[in-house]
Coordinates of C-alpha atoms and ligand atoms in Angstrom, one line a residue:
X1 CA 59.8 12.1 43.1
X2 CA 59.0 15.4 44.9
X3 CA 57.6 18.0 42.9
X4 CA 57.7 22.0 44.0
X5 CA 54.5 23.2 45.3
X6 CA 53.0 26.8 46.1
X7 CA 53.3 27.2 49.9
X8 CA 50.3 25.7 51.7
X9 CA 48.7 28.6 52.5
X10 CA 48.5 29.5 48.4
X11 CA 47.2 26.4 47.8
X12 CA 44.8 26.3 50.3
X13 CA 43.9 29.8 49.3
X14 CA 43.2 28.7 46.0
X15 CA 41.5 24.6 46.7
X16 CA 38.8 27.7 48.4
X17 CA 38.4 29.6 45.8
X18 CA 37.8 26.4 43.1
X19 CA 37.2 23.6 43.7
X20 CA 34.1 21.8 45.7
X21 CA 34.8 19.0 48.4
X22 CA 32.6 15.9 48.2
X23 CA 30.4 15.0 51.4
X24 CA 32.1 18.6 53.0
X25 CA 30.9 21.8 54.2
X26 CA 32.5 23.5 51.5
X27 CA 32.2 27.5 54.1
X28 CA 33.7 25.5 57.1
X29 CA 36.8 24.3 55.1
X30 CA 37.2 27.2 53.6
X31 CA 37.7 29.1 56.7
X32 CA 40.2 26.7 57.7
X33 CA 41.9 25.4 54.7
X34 CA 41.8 21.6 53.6
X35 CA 45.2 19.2 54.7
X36 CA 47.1 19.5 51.1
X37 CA 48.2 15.6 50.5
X38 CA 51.6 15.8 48.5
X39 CA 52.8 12.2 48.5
X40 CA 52.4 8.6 49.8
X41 CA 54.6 5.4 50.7
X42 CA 53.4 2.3 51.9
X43 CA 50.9 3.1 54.5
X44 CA 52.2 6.7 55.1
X45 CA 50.7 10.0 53.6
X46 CA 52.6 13.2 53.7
X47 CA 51.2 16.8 53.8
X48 CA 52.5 19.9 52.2
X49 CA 54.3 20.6 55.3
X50 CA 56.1 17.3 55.2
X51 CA 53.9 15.7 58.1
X52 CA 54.3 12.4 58.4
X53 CA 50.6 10.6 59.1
X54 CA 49.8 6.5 59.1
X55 CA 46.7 6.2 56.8
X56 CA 44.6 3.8 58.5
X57 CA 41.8 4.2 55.9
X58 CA 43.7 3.2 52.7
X59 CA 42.5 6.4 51.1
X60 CA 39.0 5.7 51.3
X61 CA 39.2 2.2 52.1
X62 CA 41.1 0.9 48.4
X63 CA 44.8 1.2 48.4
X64 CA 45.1 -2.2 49.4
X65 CA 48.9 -2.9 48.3
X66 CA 49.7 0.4 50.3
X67 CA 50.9 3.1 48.5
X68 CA 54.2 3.6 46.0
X69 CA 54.3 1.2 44.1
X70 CA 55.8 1.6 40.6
X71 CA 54.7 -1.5 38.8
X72 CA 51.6 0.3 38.5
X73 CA 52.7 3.4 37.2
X74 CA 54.9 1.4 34.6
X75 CA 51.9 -0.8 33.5
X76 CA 49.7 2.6 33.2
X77 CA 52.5 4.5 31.8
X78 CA 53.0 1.2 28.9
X79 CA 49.2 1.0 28.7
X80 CA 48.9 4.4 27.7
X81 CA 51.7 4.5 24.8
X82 CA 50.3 1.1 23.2
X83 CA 46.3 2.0 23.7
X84 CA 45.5 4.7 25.9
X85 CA 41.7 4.6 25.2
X86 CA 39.4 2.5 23.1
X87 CA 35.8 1.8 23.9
X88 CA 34.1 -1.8 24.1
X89 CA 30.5 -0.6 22.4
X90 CA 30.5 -1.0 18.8
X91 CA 31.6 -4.6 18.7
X92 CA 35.1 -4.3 20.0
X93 CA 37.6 -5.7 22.7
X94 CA 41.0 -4.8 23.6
X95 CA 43.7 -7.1 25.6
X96 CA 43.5 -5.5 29.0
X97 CA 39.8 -5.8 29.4
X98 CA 39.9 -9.5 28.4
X99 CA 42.6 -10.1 30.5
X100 CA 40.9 -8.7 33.8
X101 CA 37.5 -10.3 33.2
X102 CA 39.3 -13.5 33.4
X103 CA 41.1 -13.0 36.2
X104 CA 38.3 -12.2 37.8
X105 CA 36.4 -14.8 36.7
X106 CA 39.1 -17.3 38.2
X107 CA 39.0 -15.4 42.0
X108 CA 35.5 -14.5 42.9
X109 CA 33.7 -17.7 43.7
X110 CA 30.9 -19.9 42.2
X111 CA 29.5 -19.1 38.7
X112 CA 30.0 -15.6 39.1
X113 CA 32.1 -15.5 35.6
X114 CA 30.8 -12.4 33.6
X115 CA 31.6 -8.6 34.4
X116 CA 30.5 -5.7 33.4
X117 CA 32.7 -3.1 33.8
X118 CA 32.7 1.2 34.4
X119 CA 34.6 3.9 36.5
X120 CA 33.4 3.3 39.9
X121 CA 31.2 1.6 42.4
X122 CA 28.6 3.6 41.9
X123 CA 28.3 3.1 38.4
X124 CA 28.7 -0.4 39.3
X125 CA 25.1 -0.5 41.4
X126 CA 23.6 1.6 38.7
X127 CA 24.6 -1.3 36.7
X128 CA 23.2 -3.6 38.6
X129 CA 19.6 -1.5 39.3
X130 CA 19.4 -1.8 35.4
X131 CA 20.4 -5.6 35.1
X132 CA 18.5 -7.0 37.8
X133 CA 15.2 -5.0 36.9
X134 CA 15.5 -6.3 32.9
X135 CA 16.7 -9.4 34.3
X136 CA 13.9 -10.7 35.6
X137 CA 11.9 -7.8 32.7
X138 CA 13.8 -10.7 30.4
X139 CA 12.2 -13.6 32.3
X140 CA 8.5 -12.7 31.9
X141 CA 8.2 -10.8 35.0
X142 CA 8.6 -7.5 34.9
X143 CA 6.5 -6.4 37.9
X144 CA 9.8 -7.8 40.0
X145 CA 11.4 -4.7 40.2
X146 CA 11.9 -3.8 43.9
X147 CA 15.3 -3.6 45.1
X148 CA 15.6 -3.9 49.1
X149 CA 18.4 -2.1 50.9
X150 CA 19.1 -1.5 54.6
X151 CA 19.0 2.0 56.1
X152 CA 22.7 3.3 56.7
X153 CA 23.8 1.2 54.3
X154 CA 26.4 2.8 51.4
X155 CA 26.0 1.7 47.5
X156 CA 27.5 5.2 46.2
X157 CA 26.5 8.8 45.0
X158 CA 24.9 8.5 41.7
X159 CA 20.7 9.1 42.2
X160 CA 20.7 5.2 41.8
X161 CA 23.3 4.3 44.2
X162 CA 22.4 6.5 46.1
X163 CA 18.5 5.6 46.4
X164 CA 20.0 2.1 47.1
X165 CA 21.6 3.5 49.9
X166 CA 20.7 4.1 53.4
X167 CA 21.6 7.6 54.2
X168 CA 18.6 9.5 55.3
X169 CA 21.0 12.7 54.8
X170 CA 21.3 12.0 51.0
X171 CA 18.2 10.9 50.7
X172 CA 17.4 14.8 52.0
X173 CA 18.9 16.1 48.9
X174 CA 18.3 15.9 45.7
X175 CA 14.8 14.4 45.3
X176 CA 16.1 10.8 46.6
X177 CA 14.7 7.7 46.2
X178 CA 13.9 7.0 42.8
X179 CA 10.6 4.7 43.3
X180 CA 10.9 0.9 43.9
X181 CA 13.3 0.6 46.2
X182 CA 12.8 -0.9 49.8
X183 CA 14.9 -0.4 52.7
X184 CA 15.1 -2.2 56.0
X185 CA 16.9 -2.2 59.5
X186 CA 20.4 -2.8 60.0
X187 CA 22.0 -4.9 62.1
X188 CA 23.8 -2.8 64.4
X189 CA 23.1 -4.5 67.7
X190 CA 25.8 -1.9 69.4
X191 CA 23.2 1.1 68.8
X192 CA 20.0 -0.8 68.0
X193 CA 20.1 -4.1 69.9
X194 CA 18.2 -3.3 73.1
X195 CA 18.2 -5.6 75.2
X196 CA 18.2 -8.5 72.8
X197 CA 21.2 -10.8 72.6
X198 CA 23.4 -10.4 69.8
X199 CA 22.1 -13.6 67.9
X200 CA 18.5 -13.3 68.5
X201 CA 19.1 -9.3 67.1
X202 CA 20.8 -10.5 64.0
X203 CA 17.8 -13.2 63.3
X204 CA 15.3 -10.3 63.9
X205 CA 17.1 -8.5 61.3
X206 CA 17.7 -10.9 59.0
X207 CA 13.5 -11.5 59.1
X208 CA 12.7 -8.0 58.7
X209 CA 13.7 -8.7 54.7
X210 CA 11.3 -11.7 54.7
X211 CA 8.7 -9.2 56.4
X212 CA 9.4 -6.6 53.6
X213 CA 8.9 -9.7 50.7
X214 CA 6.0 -10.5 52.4
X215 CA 4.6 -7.1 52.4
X216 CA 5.6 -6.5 48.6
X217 CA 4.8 -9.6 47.5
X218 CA 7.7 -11.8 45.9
X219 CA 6.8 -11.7 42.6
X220 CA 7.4 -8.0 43.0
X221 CA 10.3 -8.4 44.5
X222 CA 14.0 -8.1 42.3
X223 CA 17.1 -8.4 44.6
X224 CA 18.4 -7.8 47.8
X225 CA 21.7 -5.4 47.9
X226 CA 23.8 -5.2 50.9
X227 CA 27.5 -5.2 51.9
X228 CA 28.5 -8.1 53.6
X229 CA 30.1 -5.5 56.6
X230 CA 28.5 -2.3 56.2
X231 CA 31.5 0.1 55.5
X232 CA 30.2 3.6 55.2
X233 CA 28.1 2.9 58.1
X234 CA 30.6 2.6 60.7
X235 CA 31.8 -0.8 60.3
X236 CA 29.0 -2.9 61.3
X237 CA 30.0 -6.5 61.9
X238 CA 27.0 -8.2 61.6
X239 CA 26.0 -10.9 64.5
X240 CA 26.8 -14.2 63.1
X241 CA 23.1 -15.4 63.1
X242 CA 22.5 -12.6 60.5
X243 CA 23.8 -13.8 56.7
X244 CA 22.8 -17.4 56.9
X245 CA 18.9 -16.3 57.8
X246 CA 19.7 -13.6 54.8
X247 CA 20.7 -16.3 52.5
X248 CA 18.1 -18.8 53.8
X249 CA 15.3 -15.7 52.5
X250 CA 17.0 -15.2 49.0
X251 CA 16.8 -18.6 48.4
X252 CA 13.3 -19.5 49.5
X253 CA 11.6 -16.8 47.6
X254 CA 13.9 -16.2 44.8
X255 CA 15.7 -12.9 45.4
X256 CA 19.1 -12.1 44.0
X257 CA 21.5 -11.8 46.0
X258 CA 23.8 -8.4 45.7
X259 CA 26.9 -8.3 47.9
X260 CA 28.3 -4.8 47.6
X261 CA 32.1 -5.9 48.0
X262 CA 33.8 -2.5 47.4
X263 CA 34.9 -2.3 50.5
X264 CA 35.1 -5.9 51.1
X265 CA 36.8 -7.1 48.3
X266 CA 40.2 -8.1 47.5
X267 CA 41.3 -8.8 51.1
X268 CA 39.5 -6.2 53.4
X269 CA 38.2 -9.2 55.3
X270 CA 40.9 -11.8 55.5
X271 CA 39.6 -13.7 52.3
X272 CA 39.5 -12.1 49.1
X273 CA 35.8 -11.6 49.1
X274 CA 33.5 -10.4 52.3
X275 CA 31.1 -13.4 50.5
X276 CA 33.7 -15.7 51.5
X277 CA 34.2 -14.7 55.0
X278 CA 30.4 -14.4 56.0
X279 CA 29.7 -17.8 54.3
X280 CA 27.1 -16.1 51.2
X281 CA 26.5 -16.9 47.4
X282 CA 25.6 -13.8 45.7
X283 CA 24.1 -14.0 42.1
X284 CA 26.2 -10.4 41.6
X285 CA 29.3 -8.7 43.1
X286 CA 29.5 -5.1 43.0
X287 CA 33.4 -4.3 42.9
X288 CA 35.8 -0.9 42.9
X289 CA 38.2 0.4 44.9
X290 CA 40.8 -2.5 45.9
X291 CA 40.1 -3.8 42.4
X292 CA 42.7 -1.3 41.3
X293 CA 43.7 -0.5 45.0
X294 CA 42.5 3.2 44.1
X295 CA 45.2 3.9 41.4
X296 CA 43.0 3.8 38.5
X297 CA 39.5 4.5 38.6
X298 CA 37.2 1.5 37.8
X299 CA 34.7 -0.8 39.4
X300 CA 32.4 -3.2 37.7
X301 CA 29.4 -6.0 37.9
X302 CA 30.5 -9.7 38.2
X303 CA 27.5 -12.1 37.7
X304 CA 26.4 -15.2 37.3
X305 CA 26.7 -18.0 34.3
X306 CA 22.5 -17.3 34.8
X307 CA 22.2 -14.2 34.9
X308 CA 25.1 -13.3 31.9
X309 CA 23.2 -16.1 29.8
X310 CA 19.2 -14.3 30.5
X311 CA 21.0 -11.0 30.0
X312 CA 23.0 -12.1 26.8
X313 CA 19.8 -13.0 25.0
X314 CA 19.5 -9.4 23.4
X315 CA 21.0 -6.3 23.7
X316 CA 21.2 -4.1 27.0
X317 CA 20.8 -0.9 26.3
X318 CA 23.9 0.3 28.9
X319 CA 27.2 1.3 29.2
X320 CA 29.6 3.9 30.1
X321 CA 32.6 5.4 27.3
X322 CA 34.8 4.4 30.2
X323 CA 33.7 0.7 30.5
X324 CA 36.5 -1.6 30.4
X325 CA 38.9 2.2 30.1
X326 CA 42.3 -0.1 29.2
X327 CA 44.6 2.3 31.0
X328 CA 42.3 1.1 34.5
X329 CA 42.1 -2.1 33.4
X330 CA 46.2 -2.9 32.9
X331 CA 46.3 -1.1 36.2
X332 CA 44.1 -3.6 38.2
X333 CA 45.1 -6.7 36.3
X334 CA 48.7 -5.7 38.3
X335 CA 47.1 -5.0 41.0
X336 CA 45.8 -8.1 41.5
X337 CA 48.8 -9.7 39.9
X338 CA 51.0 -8.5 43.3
X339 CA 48.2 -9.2 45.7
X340 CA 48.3 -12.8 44.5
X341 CA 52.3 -13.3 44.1
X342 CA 52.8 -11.5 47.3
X343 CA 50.1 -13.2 48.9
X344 CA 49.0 -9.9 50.0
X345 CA 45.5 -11.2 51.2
X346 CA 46.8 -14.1 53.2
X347 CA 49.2 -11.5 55.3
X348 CA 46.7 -9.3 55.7
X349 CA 44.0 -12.5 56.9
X350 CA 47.0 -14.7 58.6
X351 CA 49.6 -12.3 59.8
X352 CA 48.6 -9.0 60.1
X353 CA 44.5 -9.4 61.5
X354 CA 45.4 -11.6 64.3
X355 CA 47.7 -9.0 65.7
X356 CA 46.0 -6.1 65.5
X357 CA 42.8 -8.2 66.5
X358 CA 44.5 -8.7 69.8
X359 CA 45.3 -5.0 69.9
X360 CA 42.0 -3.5 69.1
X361 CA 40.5 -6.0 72.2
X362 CA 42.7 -4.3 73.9
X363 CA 41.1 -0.8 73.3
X364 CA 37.8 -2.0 74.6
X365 CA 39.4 -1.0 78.3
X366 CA 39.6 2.2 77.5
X367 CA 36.8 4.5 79.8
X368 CA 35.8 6.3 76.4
X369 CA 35.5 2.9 74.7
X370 CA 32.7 0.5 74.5
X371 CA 32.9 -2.4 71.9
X372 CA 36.2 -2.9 69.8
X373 CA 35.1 -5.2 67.2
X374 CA 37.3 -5.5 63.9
X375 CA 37.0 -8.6 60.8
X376 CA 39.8 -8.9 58.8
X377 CA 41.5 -5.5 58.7
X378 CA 38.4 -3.7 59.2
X379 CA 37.6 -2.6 62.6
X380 CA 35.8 -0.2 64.6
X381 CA 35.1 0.9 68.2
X382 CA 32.0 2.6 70.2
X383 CA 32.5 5.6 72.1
X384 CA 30.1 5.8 74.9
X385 CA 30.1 7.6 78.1
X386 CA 28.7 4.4 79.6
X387 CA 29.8 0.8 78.2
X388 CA 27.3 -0.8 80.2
X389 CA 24.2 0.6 79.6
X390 CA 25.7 1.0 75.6
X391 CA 24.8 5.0 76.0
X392 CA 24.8 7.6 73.1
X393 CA 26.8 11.1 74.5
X394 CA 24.2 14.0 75.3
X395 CA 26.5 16.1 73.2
X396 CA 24.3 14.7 70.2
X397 CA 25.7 12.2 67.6
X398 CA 29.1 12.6 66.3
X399 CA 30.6 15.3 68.8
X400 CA 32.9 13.4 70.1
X401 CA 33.8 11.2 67.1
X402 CA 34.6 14.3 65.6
X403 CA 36.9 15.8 68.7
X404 CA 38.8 12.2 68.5
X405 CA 39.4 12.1 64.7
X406 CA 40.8 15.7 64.6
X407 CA 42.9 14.5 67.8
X408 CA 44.0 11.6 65.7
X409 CA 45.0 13.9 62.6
X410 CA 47.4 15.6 65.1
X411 CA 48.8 12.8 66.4
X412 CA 49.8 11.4 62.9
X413 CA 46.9 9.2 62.6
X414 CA 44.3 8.7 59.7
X415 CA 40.8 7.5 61.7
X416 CA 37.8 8.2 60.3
X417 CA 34.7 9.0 62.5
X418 CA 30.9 7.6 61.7
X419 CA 28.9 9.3 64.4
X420 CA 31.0 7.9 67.5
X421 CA 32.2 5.0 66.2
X422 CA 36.2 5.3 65.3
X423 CA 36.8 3.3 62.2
X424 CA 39.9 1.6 60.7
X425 CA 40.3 0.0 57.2
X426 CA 44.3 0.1 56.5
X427 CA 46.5 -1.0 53.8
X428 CA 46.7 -5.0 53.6
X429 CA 50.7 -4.5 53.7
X430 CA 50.4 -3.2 57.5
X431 CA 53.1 -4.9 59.3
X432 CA 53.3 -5.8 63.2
X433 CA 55.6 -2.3 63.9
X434 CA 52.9 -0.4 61.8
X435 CA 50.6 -1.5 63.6
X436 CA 52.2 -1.1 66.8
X437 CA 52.6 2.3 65.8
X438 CA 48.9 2.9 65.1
X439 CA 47.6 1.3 68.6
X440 CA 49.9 3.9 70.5
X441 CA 48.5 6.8 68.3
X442 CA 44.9 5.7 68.6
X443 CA 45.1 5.2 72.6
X444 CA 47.7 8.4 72.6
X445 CA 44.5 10.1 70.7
X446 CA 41.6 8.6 73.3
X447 CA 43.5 9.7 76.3
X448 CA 43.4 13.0 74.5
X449 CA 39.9 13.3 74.0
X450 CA 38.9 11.2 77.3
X451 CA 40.4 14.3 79.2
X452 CA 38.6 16.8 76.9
X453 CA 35.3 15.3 76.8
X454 CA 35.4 15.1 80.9
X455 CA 36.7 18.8 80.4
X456 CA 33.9 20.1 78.8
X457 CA 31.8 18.6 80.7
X458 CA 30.3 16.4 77.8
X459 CA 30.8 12.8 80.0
X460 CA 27.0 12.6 80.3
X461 CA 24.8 10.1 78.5
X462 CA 21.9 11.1 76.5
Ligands
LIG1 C1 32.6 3.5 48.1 C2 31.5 2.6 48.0 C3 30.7 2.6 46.8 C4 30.8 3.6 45.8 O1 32.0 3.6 45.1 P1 32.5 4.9 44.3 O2 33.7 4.3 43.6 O3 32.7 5.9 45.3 O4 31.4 5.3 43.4 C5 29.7 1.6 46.7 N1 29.6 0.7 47.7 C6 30.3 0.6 48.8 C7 30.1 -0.5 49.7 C8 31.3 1.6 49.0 O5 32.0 1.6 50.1

């Protein structure tokens, strides 16, 4: 259904005037007017113009079951005539909230049974700062309240999640962190390796969190919150040394485990959950986004029989009026009734990642293209004026991730750019000629920016 618009140029005149971009310069845009998104299909957005562009971010990394699809309209639409709001407080449930903890009870793994639910991830990991801290409060040991992160890691935008989070430039505003909360080095061996193999980087890594227990002492020490790929952050594949040494830590010194599956969850990685593919037990999930595959907002907490039990033993003084919202609930209880009957997450780990696996390698030949590295259907690649030596531009960070991405928009491409690393997170229901489609527009797009970059003269390495 199309629905009659203002000319772009109103609306863009009037997005100016009123309303404020998240993570945006909101002057810059202004000047130029913001890309009006009218409508989506499958894995193809259209603008108020009527361009045509494959969306290789899913949104921001959640419409998993691509876009257009009406079940979920119809589910909100029935949802909304039978109970369109009740809250979960005061002693109360409602059939949609019941419904999805269960389901999600039977798909994540282990004992992880109990969820708490709100609107988004980073409600979620405010959530979980609450529940770990009066967790272990619960337990007799109340001094164990540290949470370690990594540095350019992303847990949200809320002053918790955000604290959690490693973004010096949100840190930078806003009086960020709030106190007790640790971070650490990623494991980024593209940018941060050295000369260090990849295995002998990811163990370093993986020891700087037993450094940082050490240093704290464990019995100040509460959890451990990461995302099993760093999204956010450019798509960092960890080297595979890295999550068993993490685990190995948790386990040895008593450290929940928090895998930050927003991103990873519900197929991103081949498996239904990034735990799964890098072989970890979290004692708590965080999940959003593919939970609902972004048509409804809502995210939530899954945790352990232990942890529910400890946590169960009086009241928790938390919650959000849209905890458990029943509109967002029916929503992702279809959402993940399609993944499954479709067996959305097994084309997307079987079919559809071994193909564009071989095609991504195939960018690494590329002369603006150092590693291609991609898990699942999440991928990225390293620009660099010198593969060899692994060499940041001496344009400064981001230049010519930036020149690429807008090339990409104008090719009929979505690619997000992290500093220089191109990233790609696209729908699960990406198919061969989709993806066919999105290797010519991405090379199409470097060749573009190859001949710019030697241009302007910006070929030189920092
Ligand atoms: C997006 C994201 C969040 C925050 O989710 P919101 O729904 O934007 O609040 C948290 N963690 C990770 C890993 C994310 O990618």
């Amino acid at each position: 259904m199309a629905y009659n618009h203002l000319p772009t140029e109103e609306l863009q005149a009037l997005d100016a005037a009123h309303h404020m971009h998240p993570f945006t310069d909101g002057n810059a845009l202004n000047k130029k007017g913001a890309r009006v998104i009218t409508s989506a299909k499958g894995v193809t957005i259209t603008d108020s113009d009527g361009k045509e562009i494959l969306d290789a971010m899913a949104g921001l990394w959640c419409v998993n079951i691509g876009y257009g699809r009406d079940e979920l309209a119809d589910v909100a639409a029935r949802q909304m005539r039978q109970l369109p709001y009740y809250n979960t407080f005061f002693q109360t449930t409602h059939v949609p909230a019941i419904e999805l903890a269960k389901k999600l009870s039977q798909l994540v793994p282990g004992d992880l049974n109990h969820v708490f639910f709100n609107g988004s991830g980073s409600d979620a990991n405010d959530t979980n700062i609450r529940m770990v801290r009066h967790y272990w409060a619960l337990k007799g040991k109340p001094d164990k309240k540290t949470i370690i992160a990594r540095w350019n890691g992303y847990h949200g935008s809320t002053v918790g999640a955000a604290s959690l989070g490693g973004m010096k430039g949100m840190h930078a505003q806003g009086g960020l962190p709030i106190p007790d909360i640790a971070h650490i080095d990623q494991p980024d061996w593209w940018s941060e390796g050295g000369e260090q193999s990849p295995h002998a980087f990811g163990l370093e890594r993986a020891r700087q969190l037993e450094a940082k227990i050490n240093e704290l002492g464990e019995d100040k020490v509460a959890a451990f919150i990461a995302e099993p790929i760093q999204g956010a952050g450019g798509v960092i594949i960890p080297p595979e040394s890295y999550w068993p040494e993490i685990q190995r830590i948790c386990d040895k010194y008593e450290i929940l485990l928090i895998a930050d599956e927003v991103i990873c969850g519900f197929g991103r990685t081949g498996q239904w959950f990034g735990s799964q593919t890098m072989g970890i037990r979290p004692d708590i999930m965080t999940i959003a986004k593919g939970l609902s595959s972004g048509y409804a907002p809502i995210g939530g907490s899954v945790v352990s029989d232990e942890i529910a039990s400890v946590i169960n033993s009086g009241e928790f003084n938390h919650g959000y009026t849209y905890s458990a919202h029943p509109v967002a609930a029916a929503v992702a209880l279809e959402n993940l009734r399609i993944l499954e009957e479709e067996k959305i997450v097994e084309h997307a780990g079987k079919v559809a990642a071994p193909y564009l696996a071989g095609k991504w390698a195939e960018l690494a030949d590329h002369p603006l293209v150092g590693e291609a590295k991609i898990k699942g259907l999440m991928g990225s690649i390293a620009l660099t004026p010198d593969a060899a030596s692994r060499a940041a531009f001496a344009a400064g960070a981001g230049v010519v991730g930036l020149m690429c991405r807008d090339r990409c928009f104008a090719n009929g491409l979505v690619m997000r750019h992290v500093g220089d690393r191109m990233i790609i997170s696209p729908p699960l229901i990406i198919t061969h000629q989709d993806i066919d489609t999105l290797i010519e527009r991405a090379t199409k797009s470097l060749d573009e920016t190859y001949a710019a970059v030697k241009a302007e003269g910006l070929l030189s390495a920092a």
